[in-house]
Amino acid sequence: MSVSWLVVVLSLGSALAFAVSTNLKHSSAAQVPDASGLRVGTLARFVAATVSHRLWLAGIVADVIGLTLQVLALHLGALAVVQPLLVSGLLFSLLLRRRRGRRVTGAEIRWALVLSACLVTFLFLAGANPGTGTGDGPDRLPAVVAAAVGLTVAGACLLLAHRRRPAAGAAALIGVAVGVVYAATAALLKGLTDRAVHGPLVALTSWQLYTVIVVGAVGLLLSQLAFQAGPLTASLPAMATVDPLLSIVVGVMVYDEHIHRGPWSGAGLVVLMLLLGVSVVELGKVDAADPAPVDGHTAATRPGVPPER
């Protein structure tokens, strides 16, 4: 049995929609009041300005499209397969940024090829045994442990980001927290889709639905804070690396998913994911000191947005 190409297409379509959303919301973050201090008053002004900003609203529309495709992919495929494929959103995002006047460098081309090769190889390994779990729902004890660890990691990252002065470092730390939240959201969506097949009433009365709404809202807020805290090339690689890696762990531990067969395939998968993470980080570091322009300005020169140090 091989990985369904419908799952691949849905995942790639979701990644493209999320990439469009990321670029729109990153542009929006550079045009609203600064919230880098994470104080209640500044956060309130930040949220009020963000939710009424046209670029952010357009990004939400793209998010809805991406989320719809992601939910379908998670229903048909394994969490440990769908989420790593969403890494391709980094390629789409960087391509979209190139259309805004930035040239493509040789390093970007090389790392983009490495990232693409990693994704193709991952599909090959996943195709060996893309199990979608036992079908009995998530294992409760591993789920509780994963939630506790994820909450601790995300909280620690936010605390460190609050004390971190270099813009890129703070953005990367918040990006890690966003990656954790995104992985949690995907896991909750996976559980919700498994319940939704039993009818809309079951879905409406499930705790996963209301939890995913809260967690999703937190993810939206944190992603905007990450975009404003520093360059996209600092926050996006952190998000794009933590989300798929953590999703594989959650898929295996919580949903009993299996995406490889035999010890050599397992070792190859570990090496592949490490290389995938390195390529994502290196691709995101290219031209990190040259943030994309926003309406003739950069995030570092917009009024109210602190310059990178």
PDB file of C-alpha atoms in Angstrom:
ATOM      1  CA  MET A   1       0.000   0.000   0.000  1.00  0.00           C
ATOM      2  CA  SER A   2       1.409   3.446  -0.897  1.00  0.00           C
ATOM      3  CA  VAL A   3       0.717   6.922   0.370  1.00  0.00           C
ATOM      4  CA  SER A   4      -2.468   8.200  -1.259  1.00  0.00           C
ATOM      5  CA  TRP A   5      -1.711  10.818  -3.882  1.00  0.00           C
ATOM      6  CA  LEU A   6      -4.927  12.552  -2.858  1.00  0.00           C
ATOM      7  CA  VAL A   7      -3.403  13.048   0.611  1.00  0.00           C
ATOM      8  CA  VAL A   8      -0.251  14.451  -1.007  1.00  0.00           C
ATOM      9  CA  VAL A   9      -2.208  16.851  -3.228  1.00  0.00           C
ATOM     10  CA  LEU A  10      -4.383  18.014  -0.332  1.00  0.00           C
ATOM     11  CA  SER A  11      -1.312  18.529   1.871  1.00  0.00           C
ATOM     12  CA  LEU A  12       0.559  20.506  -0.796  1.00  0.00           C
ATOM     13  CA  GLY A  13      -2.532  22.605  -1.506  1.00  0.00           C
ATOM     14  CA  SER A  14      -2.831  23.306   2.208  1.00  0.00           C
ATOM     15  CA  ALA A  15       0.864  24.272   2.356  1.00  0.00           C
ATOM     16  CA  LEU A  16       0.416  26.725  -0.526  1.00  0.00           C
ATOM     17  CA  ALA A  17      -2.611  28.351   1.119  1.00  0.00           C
ATOM     18  CA  PHE A  18      -0.766  28.647   4.433  1.00  0.00           C
ATOM     19  CA  ALA A  19       2.236  30.165   2.616  1.00  0.00           C
ATOM     20  CA  VAL A  20       0.011  32.851   1.105  1.00  0.00           C
ATOM     21  CA  SER A  21      -1.468  33.461   4.554  1.00  0.00           C
ATOM     22  CA  THR A  22       1.982  33.691   6.155  1.00  0.00           C
ATOM     23  CA  ASN A  23       3.177  36.356   3.739  1.00  0.00           C
ATOM     24  CA  LEU A  24      -0.019  38.390   4.100  1.00  0.00           C
ATOM     25  CA  LYS A  25       0.039  38.231   7.904  1.00  0.00           C
ATOM     26  CA  HIS A  26       3.760  39.004   8.025  1.00  0.00           C
ATOM     27  CA  SER A  27       3.087  42.143   5.993  1.00  0.00           C
ATOM     28  CA  SER A  28       0.224  43.023   8.329  1.00  0.00           C
ATOM     29  CA  ALA A  29       2.417  42.571  11.411  1.00  0.00           C
ATOM     30  CA  ALA A  30       4.791  45.274  10.148  1.00  0.00           C
ATOM     31  CA  GLN A  31       1.971  47.821   9.888  1.00  0.00           C
ATOM     32  CA  VAL A  32       0.329  47.549  13.319  1.00  0.00           C
ATOM     33  CA  PRO A  33       1.418  48.885  16.753  1.00  0.00           C
ATOM     34  CA  ASP A  34       4.456  47.242  18.299  1.00  0.00           C
ATOM     35  CA  ALA A  35       3.729  44.519  20.890  1.00  0.00           C
ATOM     36  CA  SER A  36       7.269  43.302  21.528  1.00  0.00           C
ATOM     37  CA  GLY A  37       6.999  44.089  25.254  1.00  0.00           C
ATOM     38  CA  LEU A  38       4.132  41.555  25.631  1.00  0.00           C
ATOM     39  CA  ARG A  39       2.336  43.888  28.080  1.00  0.00           C
ATOM     40  CA  VAL A  40      -1.445  43.760  28.445  1.00  0.00           C
ATOM     41  CA  GLY A  41      -2.043  47.265  27.088  1.00  0.00           C
ATOM     42  CA  THR A  42       0.228  46.883  24.076  1.00  0.00           C
ATOM     43  CA  LEU A  43      -1.188  43.432  23.345  1.00  0.00           C
ATOM     44  CA  ALA A  44      -4.730  44.825  23.406  1.00  0.00           C
ATOM     45  CA  ARG A  45      -3.822  47.576  20.915  1.00  0.00           C
ATOM     46  CA  PHE A  46      -1.940  45.039  18.811  1.00  0.00           C
ATOM     47  CA  VAL A  47      -4.904  42.643  18.659  1.00  0.00           C
ATOM     48  CA  ALA A  48      -7.416  45.424  17.902  1.00  0.00           C
ATOM     49  CA  ALA A  49      -5.309  46.772  15.037  1.00  0.00           C
ATOM     50  CA  THR A  50      -4.540  43.294  13.686  1.00  0.00           C
ATOM     51  CA  VAL A  51      -8.101  41.928  13.498  1.00  0.00           C
ATOM     52  CA  SER A  52      -9.220  44.968  11.480  1.00  0.00           C
ATOM     53  CA  HIS A  53      -6.237  45.034   9.111  1.00  0.00           C
ATOM     54  CA  ARG A  54      -7.104  44.129   5.507  1.00  0.00           C
ATOM     55  CA  LEU A  55      -3.946  42.058   4.918  1.00  0.00           C
ATOM     56  CA  TRP A  56      -4.529  40.030   8.080  1.00  0.00           C
ATOM     57  CA  LEU A  57      -8.154  39.429   7.097  1.00  0.00           C
ATOM     58  CA  ALA A  58      -7.016  38.256   3.644  1.00  0.00           C
ATOM     59  CA  GLY A  59      -4.562  35.960   5.401  1.00  0.00           C
ATOM     60  CA  ILE A  60      -7.399  34.496   7.466  1.00  0.00           C
ATOM     61  CA  VAL A  61      -9.295  33.676   4.254  1.00  0.00           C
ATOM     62  CA  ALA A  62      -6.201  31.841   3.004  1.00  0.00           C
ATOM     63  CA  ASP A  63      -5.970  30.124   6.411  1.00  0.00           C
ATOM     64  CA  VAL A  64      -9.537  28.854   6.099  1.00  0.00           C
ATOM     65  CA  ILE A  65      -8.736  27.346   2.699  1.00  0.00           C
ATOM     66  CA  GLY A  66      -5.529  25.807   4.005  1.00  0.00           C
ATOM     67  CA  LEU A  67      -7.231  24.476   7.135  1.00  0.00           C
ATOM     68  CA  THR A  68     -10.022  22.886   5.108  1.00  0.00           C
ATOM     69  CA  LEU A  69      -7.509  21.068   2.906  1.00  0.00           C
ATOM     70  CA  GLN A  70      -5.468  20.070   5.978  1.00  0.00           C
ATOM     71  CA  VAL A  71      -8.517  18.615   7.734  1.00  0.00           C
ATOM     72  CA  LEU A  72      -9.348  16.530   4.664  1.00  0.00           C
ATOM     73  CA  ALA A  73      -5.741  15.342   4.411  1.00  0.00           C
ATOM     74  CA  LEU A  74      -5.643  14.439   8.129  1.00  0.00           C
ATOM     75  CA  HIS A  75      -8.904  12.517   7.796  1.00  0.00           C
ATOM     76  CA  LEU A  76      -7.578  10.483   4.863  1.00  0.00           C
ATOM     77  CA  GLY A  77      -3.934  10.182   5.901  1.00  0.00           C
ATOM     78  CA  ALA A  78      -1.616   9.928   8.886  1.00  0.00           C
ATOM     79  CA  LEU A  79      -0.672  12.895  11.051  1.00  0.00           C
ATOM     80  CA  ALA A  80       2.985  11.835  10.732  1.00  0.00           C
ATOM     81  CA  VAL A  81       2.719  12.093   6.935  1.00  0.00           C
ATOM     82  CA  VAL A  82       0.529  15.164   6.430  1.00  0.00           C
ATOM     83  CA  GLN A  83       2.387  17.560   8.741  1.00  0.00           C
ATOM     84  CA  PRO A  84       5.886  16.946   7.294  1.00  0.00           C
ATOM     85  CA  LEU A  85       4.475  17.601   3.814  1.00  0.00           C
ATOM     86  CA  LEU A  86       3.353  21.031   5.032  1.00  0.00           C
ATOM     87  CA  VAL A  87       7.066  21.934   5.228  1.00  0.00           C
ATOM     88  CA  SER A  88       6.762  22.577   1.492  1.00  0.00           C
ATOM     89  CA  GLY A  89       4.976  25.761   2.553  1.00  0.00           C
ATOM     90  CA  LEU A  90       8.424  27.230   3.241  1.00  0.00           C
ATOM     91  CA  LEU A  91       9.323  26.772  -0.421  1.00  0.00           C
ATOM     92  CA  PHE A  92       6.055  28.340  -1.523  1.00  0.00           C
ATOM     93  CA  SER A  93       6.514  31.207   0.927  1.00  0.00           C
ATOM     94  CA  LEU A  94      10.018  31.999  -0.243  1.00  0.00           C
ATOM     95  CA  LEU A  95       8.904  31.836  -3.882  1.00  0.00           C
ATOM     96  CA  LEU A  96       6.124  34.296  -3.106  1.00  0.00           C
ATOM     97  CA  ARG A  97       8.619  36.622  -1.460  1.00  0.00           C
ATOM     98  CA  ARG A  98      10.822  36.441  -4.562  1.00  0.00           C
ATOM     99  CA  ARG A  99       7.935  37.958  -6.510  1.00  0.00           C
ATOM    100  CA  ARG A 100       8.236  41.028  -4.310  1.00  0.00           C
ATOM    101  CA  GLY A 101      11.550  42.079  -5.806  1.00  0.00           C
ATOM    102  CA  ARG A 102      14.119  39.904  -4.052  1.00  0.00           C
ATOM    103  CA  ARG A 103      16.474  37.897  -6.246  1.00  0.00           C
ATOM    104  CA  VAL A 104      16.960  34.149  -5.825  1.00  0.00           C
ATOM    105  CA  THR A 105      20.473  33.322  -4.616  1.00  0.00           C
ATOM    106  CA  GLY A 106      22.510  30.228  -5.378  1.00  0.00           C
ATOM    107  CA  ALA A 107      22.358  29.147  -1.733  1.00  0.00           C
ATOM    108  CA  GLU A 108      18.559  29.358  -1.776  1.00  0.00           C
ATOM    109  CA  ILE A 109      18.406  27.207  -4.902  1.00  0.00           C
ATOM    110  CA  ARG A 110      20.721  24.583  -3.388  1.00  0.00           C
ATOM    111  CA  TRP A 111      18.855  24.348  -0.089  1.00  0.00           C
ATOM    112  CA  ALA A 112      15.502  24.386  -1.875  1.00  0.00           C
ATOM    113  CA  LEU A 113      16.655  21.367  -3.903  1.00  0.00           C
ATOM    114  CA  VAL A 114      17.814  19.610  -0.715  1.00  0.00           C
ATOM    115  CA  LEU A 115      14.475  20.311   0.956  1.00  0.00           C
ATOM    116  CA  SER A 116      12.553  19.057  -2.087  1.00  0.00           C
ATOM    117  CA  ALA A 117      14.674  15.892  -2.216  1.00  0.00           C
ATOM    118  CA  CYS A 118      14.009  15.302   1.496  1.00  0.00           C
ATOM    119  CA  LEU A 119      10.266  15.555   0.984  1.00  0.00           C
ATOM    120  CA  VAL A 120      10.320  13.170  -1.986  1.00  0.00           C
ATOM    121  CA  THR A 121      12.464  10.672  -0.064  1.00  0.00           C
ATOM    122  CA  PHE A 122      10.171  11.009   2.936  1.00  0.00           C
ATOM    123  CA  LEU A 123       7.203  10.079   0.755  1.00  0.00           C
ATOM    124  CA  PHE A 124       9.124   7.039  -0.482  1.00  0.00           C
ATOM    125  CA  LEU A 125       9.891   5.877   3.069  1.00  0.00           C
ATOM    126  CA  ALA A 126       6.389   6.682   4.279  1.00  0.00           C
ATOM    127  CA  GLY A 127       4.962   4.729   1.375  1.00  0.00           C
ATOM    128  CA  ALA A 128       6.484   1.558   2.783  1.00  0.00           C
ATOM    129  CA  ASN A 129       3.937   1.444   5.600  1.00  0.00           C
ATOM    130  CA  PRO A 130       1.879   4.602   6.038  1.00  0.00           C
ATOM    131  CA  GLY A 131      -0.270   3.275   8.845  1.00  0.00           C
ATOM    132  CA  THR A 132      -2.892   5.714  10.114  1.00  0.00           C
ATOM    133  CA  GLY A 133      -3.143   4.171  13.583  1.00  0.00           C
ATOM    134  CA  THR A 134      -5.362   1.670  15.285  1.00  0.00           C
ATOM    135  CA  GLY A 135      -8.592   3.558  14.668  1.00  0.00           C
ATOM    136  CA  ASP A 136      -9.420   3.505  18.394  1.00  0.00           C
ATOM    137  CA  GLY A 137      -8.576   7.179  18.880  1.00  0.00           C
ATOM    138  CA  PRO A 138      -5.616   8.681  20.712  1.00  0.00           C
ATOM    139  CA  ASP A 139      -3.904   6.946  23.627  1.00  0.00           C
ATOM    140  CA  ARG A 140      -4.804   9.083  26.640  1.00  0.00           C
ATOM    141  CA  LEU A 141      -1.660   8.800  28.770  1.00  0.00           C
ATOM    142  CA  PRO A 142       0.784   9.658  25.947  1.00  0.00           C
ATOM    143  CA  ALA A 143      -1.571  12.446  24.891  1.00  0.00           C
ATOM    144  CA  VAL A 144      -1.545  13.990  28.377  1.00  0.00           C
ATOM    145  CA  VAL A 145       2.260  13.688  28.585  1.00  0.00           C
ATOM    146  CA  ALA A 146       2.688  15.239  25.133  1.00  0.00           C
ATOM    147  CA  ALA A 147       0.334  18.106  26.039  1.00  0.00           C
ATOM    148  CA  ALA A 148       2.203  18.807  29.281  1.00  0.00           C
ATOM    149  CA  VAL A 149       5.612  18.753  27.598  1.00  0.00           C
ATOM    150  CA  GLY A 150       4.371  20.920  24.729  1.00  0.00           C
ATOM    151  CA  LEU A 151       2.856  23.480  27.107  1.00  0.00           C
ATOM    152  CA  THR A 152       6.105  23.621  29.085  1.00  0.00           C
ATOM    153  CA  VAL A 153       8.267  24.068  25.977  1.00  0.00           C
ATOM    154  CA  ALA A 154       6.004  26.741  24.495  1.00  0.00           C
ATOM    155  CA  GLY A 155       5.855  28.639  27.790  1.00  0.00           C
ATOM    156  CA  ALA A 156       9.631  28.497  28.227  1.00  0.00           C
ATOM    157  CA  CYS A 157      10.172  29.807  24.687  1.00  0.00           C
ATOM    158  CA  LEU A 158       7.831  32.736  25.265  1.00  0.00           C
ATOM    159  CA  LEU A 159       9.541  33.580  28.556  1.00  0.00           C
ATOM    160  CA  LEU A 160      12.970  33.513  26.920  1.00  0.00           C
ATOM    161  CA  ALA A 161      11.703  35.548  23.948  1.00  0.00           C
ATOM    162  CA  HIS A 162      10.412  38.207  26.334  1.00  0.00           C
ATOM    163  CA  ARG A 163      13.923  38.578  27.778  1.00  0.00           C
ATOM    164  CA  ARG A 164      15.762  38.244  24.478  1.00  0.00           C
ATOM    165  CA  ARG A 165      16.876  41.489  22.846  1.00  0.00           C
ATOM    166  CA  PRO A 166      18.125  40.482  19.368  1.00  0.00           C
ATOM    167  CA  ALA A 167      15.083  40.577  17.090  1.00  0.00           C
ATOM    168  CA  ALA A 168      15.957  37.404  15.174  1.00  0.00           C
ATOM    169  CA  GLY A 169      16.487  35.403  18.378  1.00  0.00           C
ATOM    170  CA  ALA A 170      13.175  36.485  19.880  1.00  0.00           C
ATOM    171  CA  ALA A 171      11.330  35.745  16.618  1.00  0.00           C
ATOM    172  CA  ALA A 172      12.902  32.269  16.426  1.00  0.00           C
ATOM    173  CA  LEU A 173      11.928  31.449  20.024  1.00  0.00           C
ATOM    174  CA  ILE A 174       8.333  32.545  19.478  1.00  0.00           C
ATOM    175  CA  GLY A 175       8.428  30.575  16.214  1.00  0.00           C
ATOM    176  CA  VAL A 176       9.300  27.430  18.193  1.00  0.00           C
ATOM    177  CA  ALA A 177       6.292  28.057  20.438  1.00  0.00           C
ATOM    178  CA  VAL A 178       4.113  28.519  17.347  1.00  0.00           C
ATOM    179  CA  GLY A 179       5.421  25.222  15.924  1.00  0.00           C
ATOM    180  CA  VAL A 180       4.417  23.456  19.142  1.00  0.00           C
ATOM    181  CA  VAL A 181       0.940  25.010  19.013  1.00  0.00           C
ATOM    182  CA  TYR A 182       0.551  24.099  15.323  1.00  0.00           C
ATOM    183  CA  ALA A 183       1.472  20.476  16.033  1.00  0.00           C
ATOM    184  CA  ALA A 184      -1.035  20.393  18.898  1.00  0.00           C
ATOM    185  CA  THR A 185      -3.703  21.888  16.646  1.00  0.00           C
ATOM    186  CA  ALA A 186      -3.060  19.250  13.970  1.00  0.00           C
ATOM    187  CA  ALA A 187      -3.283  16.469  16.565  1.00  0.00           C
ATOM    188  CA  LEU A 188      -6.583  17.859  17.843  1.00  0.00           C
ATOM    189  CA  LEU A 189      -7.909  18.173  14.288  1.00  0.00           C
ATOM    190  CA  LYS A 190      -6.957  14.545  13.658  1.00  0.00           C
ATOM    191  CA  GLY A 191      -8.964  13.478  16.706  1.00  0.00           C
ATOM    192  CA  LEU A 192     -11.863  15.732  15.720  1.00  0.00           C
ATOM    193  CA  THR A 193     -12.097  14.304  12.199  1.00  0.00           C
ATOM    194  CA  ASP A 194     -12.111  10.773  13.630  1.00  0.00           C
ATOM    195  CA  ARG A 195     -15.150  11.731  15.721  1.00  0.00           C
ATOM    196  CA  ALA A 196     -16.872  13.741  12.989  1.00  0.00           C
ATOM    197  CA  VAL A 197     -17.371  10.621  10.864  1.00  0.00           C
ATOM    198  CA  HIS A 198     -19.928   9.478  13.471  1.00  0.00           C
ATOM    199  CA  GLY A 199     -22.088  12.508  12.787  1.00  0.00           C
ATOM    200  CA  PRO A 200     -22.148  16.288  13.271  1.00  0.00           C
ATOM    201  CA  LEU A 201     -23.721  16.011  16.749  1.00  0.00           C
ATOM    202  CA  VAL A 202     -20.792  13.914  17.966  1.00  0.00           C
ATOM    203  CA  ALA A 203     -18.361  16.504  16.630  1.00  0.00           C
ATOM    204  CA  LEU A 204     -20.280  19.419  18.153  1.00  0.00           C
ATOM    205  CA  THR A 205     -20.330  17.778  21.587  1.00  0.00           C
ATOM    206  CA  SER A 206     -16.691  16.726  21.553  1.00  0.00           C
ATOM    207  CA  TRP A 207     -14.095  18.519  23.688  1.00  0.00           C
ATOM    208  CA  GLN A 208     -11.659  18.460  20.741  1.00  0.00           C
ATOM    209  CA  LEU A 209     -13.760  20.994  18.798  1.00  0.00           C
ATOM    210  CA  TYR A 210     -13.700  23.673  21.475  1.00  0.00           C
ATOM    211  CA  THR A 211     -10.118  22.951  22.452  1.00  0.00           C
ATOM    212  CA  VAL A 212      -8.930  23.311  18.860  1.00  0.00           C
ATOM    213  CA  ILE A 213     -10.738  26.678  18.618  1.00  0.00           C
ATOM    214  CA  VAL A 214      -8.904  27.967  21.695  1.00  0.00           C
ATOM    215  CA  VAL A 215      -5.538  26.506  20.687  1.00  0.00           C
ATOM    216  CA  GLY A 216      -5.991  27.782  17.130  1.00  0.00           C
ATOM    217  CA  ALA A 217      -6.674  31.312  18.408  1.00  0.00           C
ATOM    218  CA  VAL A 218      -3.531  31.144  20.535  1.00  0.00           C
ATOM    219  CA  GLY A 219      -1.582  30.028  17.466  1.00  0.00           C
ATOM    220  CA  LEU A 220      -2.864  32.983  15.445  1.00  0.00           C
ATOM    221  CA  LEU A 221      -1.828  35.445  18.154  1.00  0.00           C
ATOM    222  CA  LEU A 222       1.609  33.888  18.645  1.00  0.00           C
ATOM    223  CA  SER A 223       2.304  33.757  14.906  1.00  0.00           C
ATOM    224  CA  GLN A 224       1.571  37.480  14.587  1.00  0.00           C
ATOM    225  CA  LEU A 225       3.846  38.202  17.546  1.00  0.00           C
ATOM    226  CA  ALA A 226       6.581  36.096  15.933  1.00  0.00           C
ATOM    227  CA  PHE A 227       6.217  37.949  12.621  1.00  0.00           C
ATOM    228  CA  GLN A 228       6.479  41.308  14.366  1.00  0.00           C
ATOM    229  CA  ALA A 229       9.310  40.330  16.712  1.00  0.00           C
ATOM    230  CA  GLY A 230      11.830  39.869  13.893  1.00  0.00           C
ATOM    231  CA  PRO A 231      12.422  38.830  10.289  1.00  0.00           C
ATOM    232  CA  LEU A 232      10.320  36.129   8.656  1.00  0.00           C
ATOM    233  CA  THR A 233      13.563  34.274   7.945  1.00  0.00           C
ATOM    234  CA  ALA A 234      13.982  33.775  11.695  1.00  0.00           C
ATOM    235  CA  SER A 235      10.455  32.781  12.738  1.00  0.00           C
ATOM    236  CA  LEU A 236       9.291  30.745   9.730  1.00  0.00           C
ATOM    237  CA  PRO A 237      12.107  28.131   9.792  1.00  0.00           C
ATOM    238  CA  ALA A 238      11.451  27.535  13.499  1.00  0.00           C
ATOM    239  CA  MET A 239       7.742  27.016  12.865  1.00  0.00           C
ATOM    240  CA  ALA A 240       8.328  24.865   9.794  1.00  0.00           C
ATOM    241  CA  THR A 241      10.841  22.619  11.597  1.00  0.00           C
ATOM    242  CA  VAL A 242       9.198  22.108  14.988  1.00  0.00           C
ATOM    243  CA  ASP A 243       5.692  21.429  13.649  1.00  0.00           C
ATOM    244  CA  PRO A 244       6.467  18.371  11.447  1.00  0.00           C
ATOM    245  CA  LEU A 245       9.060  16.856  13.793  1.00  0.00           C
ATOM    246  CA  LEU A 246       6.751  17.114  16.783  1.00  0.00           C
ATOM    247  CA  SER A 247       3.811  15.874  14.698  1.00  0.00           C
ATOM    248  CA  ILE A 248       5.716  12.695  13.824  1.00  0.00           C
ATOM    249  CA  VAL A 249       6.389  12.086  17.518  1.00  0.00           C
ATOM    250  CA  VAL A 250       2.745  12.727  18.431  1.00  0.00           C
ATOM    251  CA  GLY A 251       1.508  10.576  15.542  1.00  0.00           C
ATOM    252  CA  VAL A 252       3.633   7.626  16.626  1.00  0.00           C
ATOM    253  CA  MET A 253       3.126   7.984  20.393  1.00  0.00           C
ATOM    254  CA  VAL A 254      -0.486   9.124  20.580  1.00  0.00           C
ATOM    255  CA  TYR A 255      -2.112   7.717  17.428  1.00  0.00           C
ATOM    256  CA  ASP A 256       0.003   4.566  17.007  1.00  0.00           C
ATOM    257  CA  GLU A 257       0.987   5.545  13.476  1.00  0.00           C
ATOM    258  CA  HIS A 258       3.779   3.746  11.628  1.00  0.00           C
ATOM    259  CA  ILE A 259       5.467   5.250   8.598  1.00  0.00           C
ATOM    260  CA  HIS A 260       8.419   2.896   8.134  1.00  0.00           C
ATOM    261  CA  ARG A 261       9.286  -0.782   8.262  1.00  0.00           C
ATOM    262  CA  GLY A 262      12.498  -2.296   9.652  1.00  0.00           C
ATOM    263  CA  PRO A 263      15.486  -0.829  11.547  1.00  0.00           C
ATOM    264  CA  TRP A 264      17.239   0.539   8.457  1.00  0.00           C
ATOM    265  CA  SER A 265      14.156   2.420   7.341  1.00  0.00           C
ATOM    266  CA  GLY A 266      13.848   3.850  10.831  1.00  0.00           C
ATOM    267  CA  ALA A 267      17.480   4.995  10.871  1.00  0.00           C
ATOM    268  CA  GLY A 268      17.072   6.450   7.389  1.00  0.00           C
ATOM    269  CA  LEU A 269      13.998   8.357   8.526  1.00  0.00           C
ATOM    270  CA  VAL A 270      15.879   9.868  11.479  1.00  0.00           C
ATOM    271  CA  VAL A 271      18.737  10.998   9.231  1.00  0.00           C
ATOM    272  CA  LEU A 272      16.260  12.316   6.683  1.00  0.00           C
ATOM    273  CA  MET A 273      14.353  14.390   9.228  1.00  0.00           C
ATOM    274  CA  LEU A 274      17.604  15.826  10.609  1.00  0.00           C
ATOM    275  CA  LEU A 275      18.635  16.810   7.089  1.00  0.00           C
ATOM    276  CA  LEU A 276      15.171  18.221   6.514  1.00  0.00           C
ATOM    277  CA  GLY A 277      15.479  20.355   9.629  1.00  0.00           C
ATOM    278  CA  VAL A 278      18.933  21.608   8.630  1.00  0.00           C
ATOM    279  CA  SER A 279      17.769  22.492   5.123  1.00  0.00           C
ATOM    280  CA  VAL A 280      14.755  24.385   6.489  1.00  0.00           C
ATOM    281  CA  VAL A 281      16.936  26.380   8.893  1.00  0.00           C
ATOM    282  CA  GLU A 282      19.651  27.091   6.328  1.00  0.00           C
ATOM    283  CA  LEU A 283      17.115  28.054   3.675  1.00  0.00           C
ATOM    284  CA  GLY A 284      15.484  30.433   6.117  1.00  0.00           C
ATOM    285  CA  LYS A 285      18.833  31.974   7.129  1.00  0.00           C
ATOM    286  CA  VAL A 286      19.668  33.065   3.590  1.00  0.00           C
ATOM    287  CA  ASP A 287      19.404  36.849   3.332  1.00  0.00           C
ATOM    288  CA  ALA A 288      18.175  36.994   6.935  1.00  0.00           C
ATOM    289  CA  ALA A 289      19.489  40.526   7.259  1.00  0.00           C
ATOM    290  CA  ASP A 290      17.356  41.707   4.308  1.00  0.00           C
ATOM    291  CA  PRO A 291      13.677  41.423   5.331  1.00  0.00           C
ATOM    292  CA  ALA A 292      11.084  41.591   2.610  1.00  0.00           C
ATOM    293  CA  PRO A 293       9.724  45.070   1.894  1.00  0.00           C
ATOM    294  CA  VAL A 294       6.264  46.018   3.089  1.00  0.00           C
ATOM    295  CA  ASP A 295       4.659  48.792   1.042  1.00  0.00           C
ATOM    296  CA  GLY A 296       8.042  50.389   0.404  1.00  0.00           C
ATOM    297  CA  HIS A 297       9.325  49.839   3.955  1.00  0.00           C
ATOM    298  CA  THR A 298      10.962  46.983   5.793  1.00  0.00           C
ATOM    299  CA  ALA A 299       9.838  45.659   9.144  1.00  0.00           C
ATOM    300  CA  ALA A 300      12.961  47.203  10.637  1.00  0.00           C
ATOM    301  CA  THR A 301      12.143  50.720   9.387  1.00  0.00           C
ATOM    302  CA  ARG A 302       8.402  50.873   9.973  1.00  0.00           C
ATOM    303  CA  PRO A 303       7.403  53.292  12.759  1.00  0.00           C
ATOM    304  CA  GLY A 304       6.787  51.434  16.009  1.00  0.00           C
ATOM    305  CA  VAL A 305       8.707  48.334  14.893  1.00  0.00           C
ATOM    306  CA  PRO A 306      12.073  47.928  16.636  1.00  0.00           C
ATOM    307  CA  PRO A 307      15.094  47.517  14.346  1.00  0.00           C
ATOM    308  CA  GLU A 308      17.069  44.293  14.323  1.00  0.00           C
ATOM    309  CA  ARG A 309      20.124  44.294  16.554  1.00  0.00           C
TER     310      ARG A 309
END
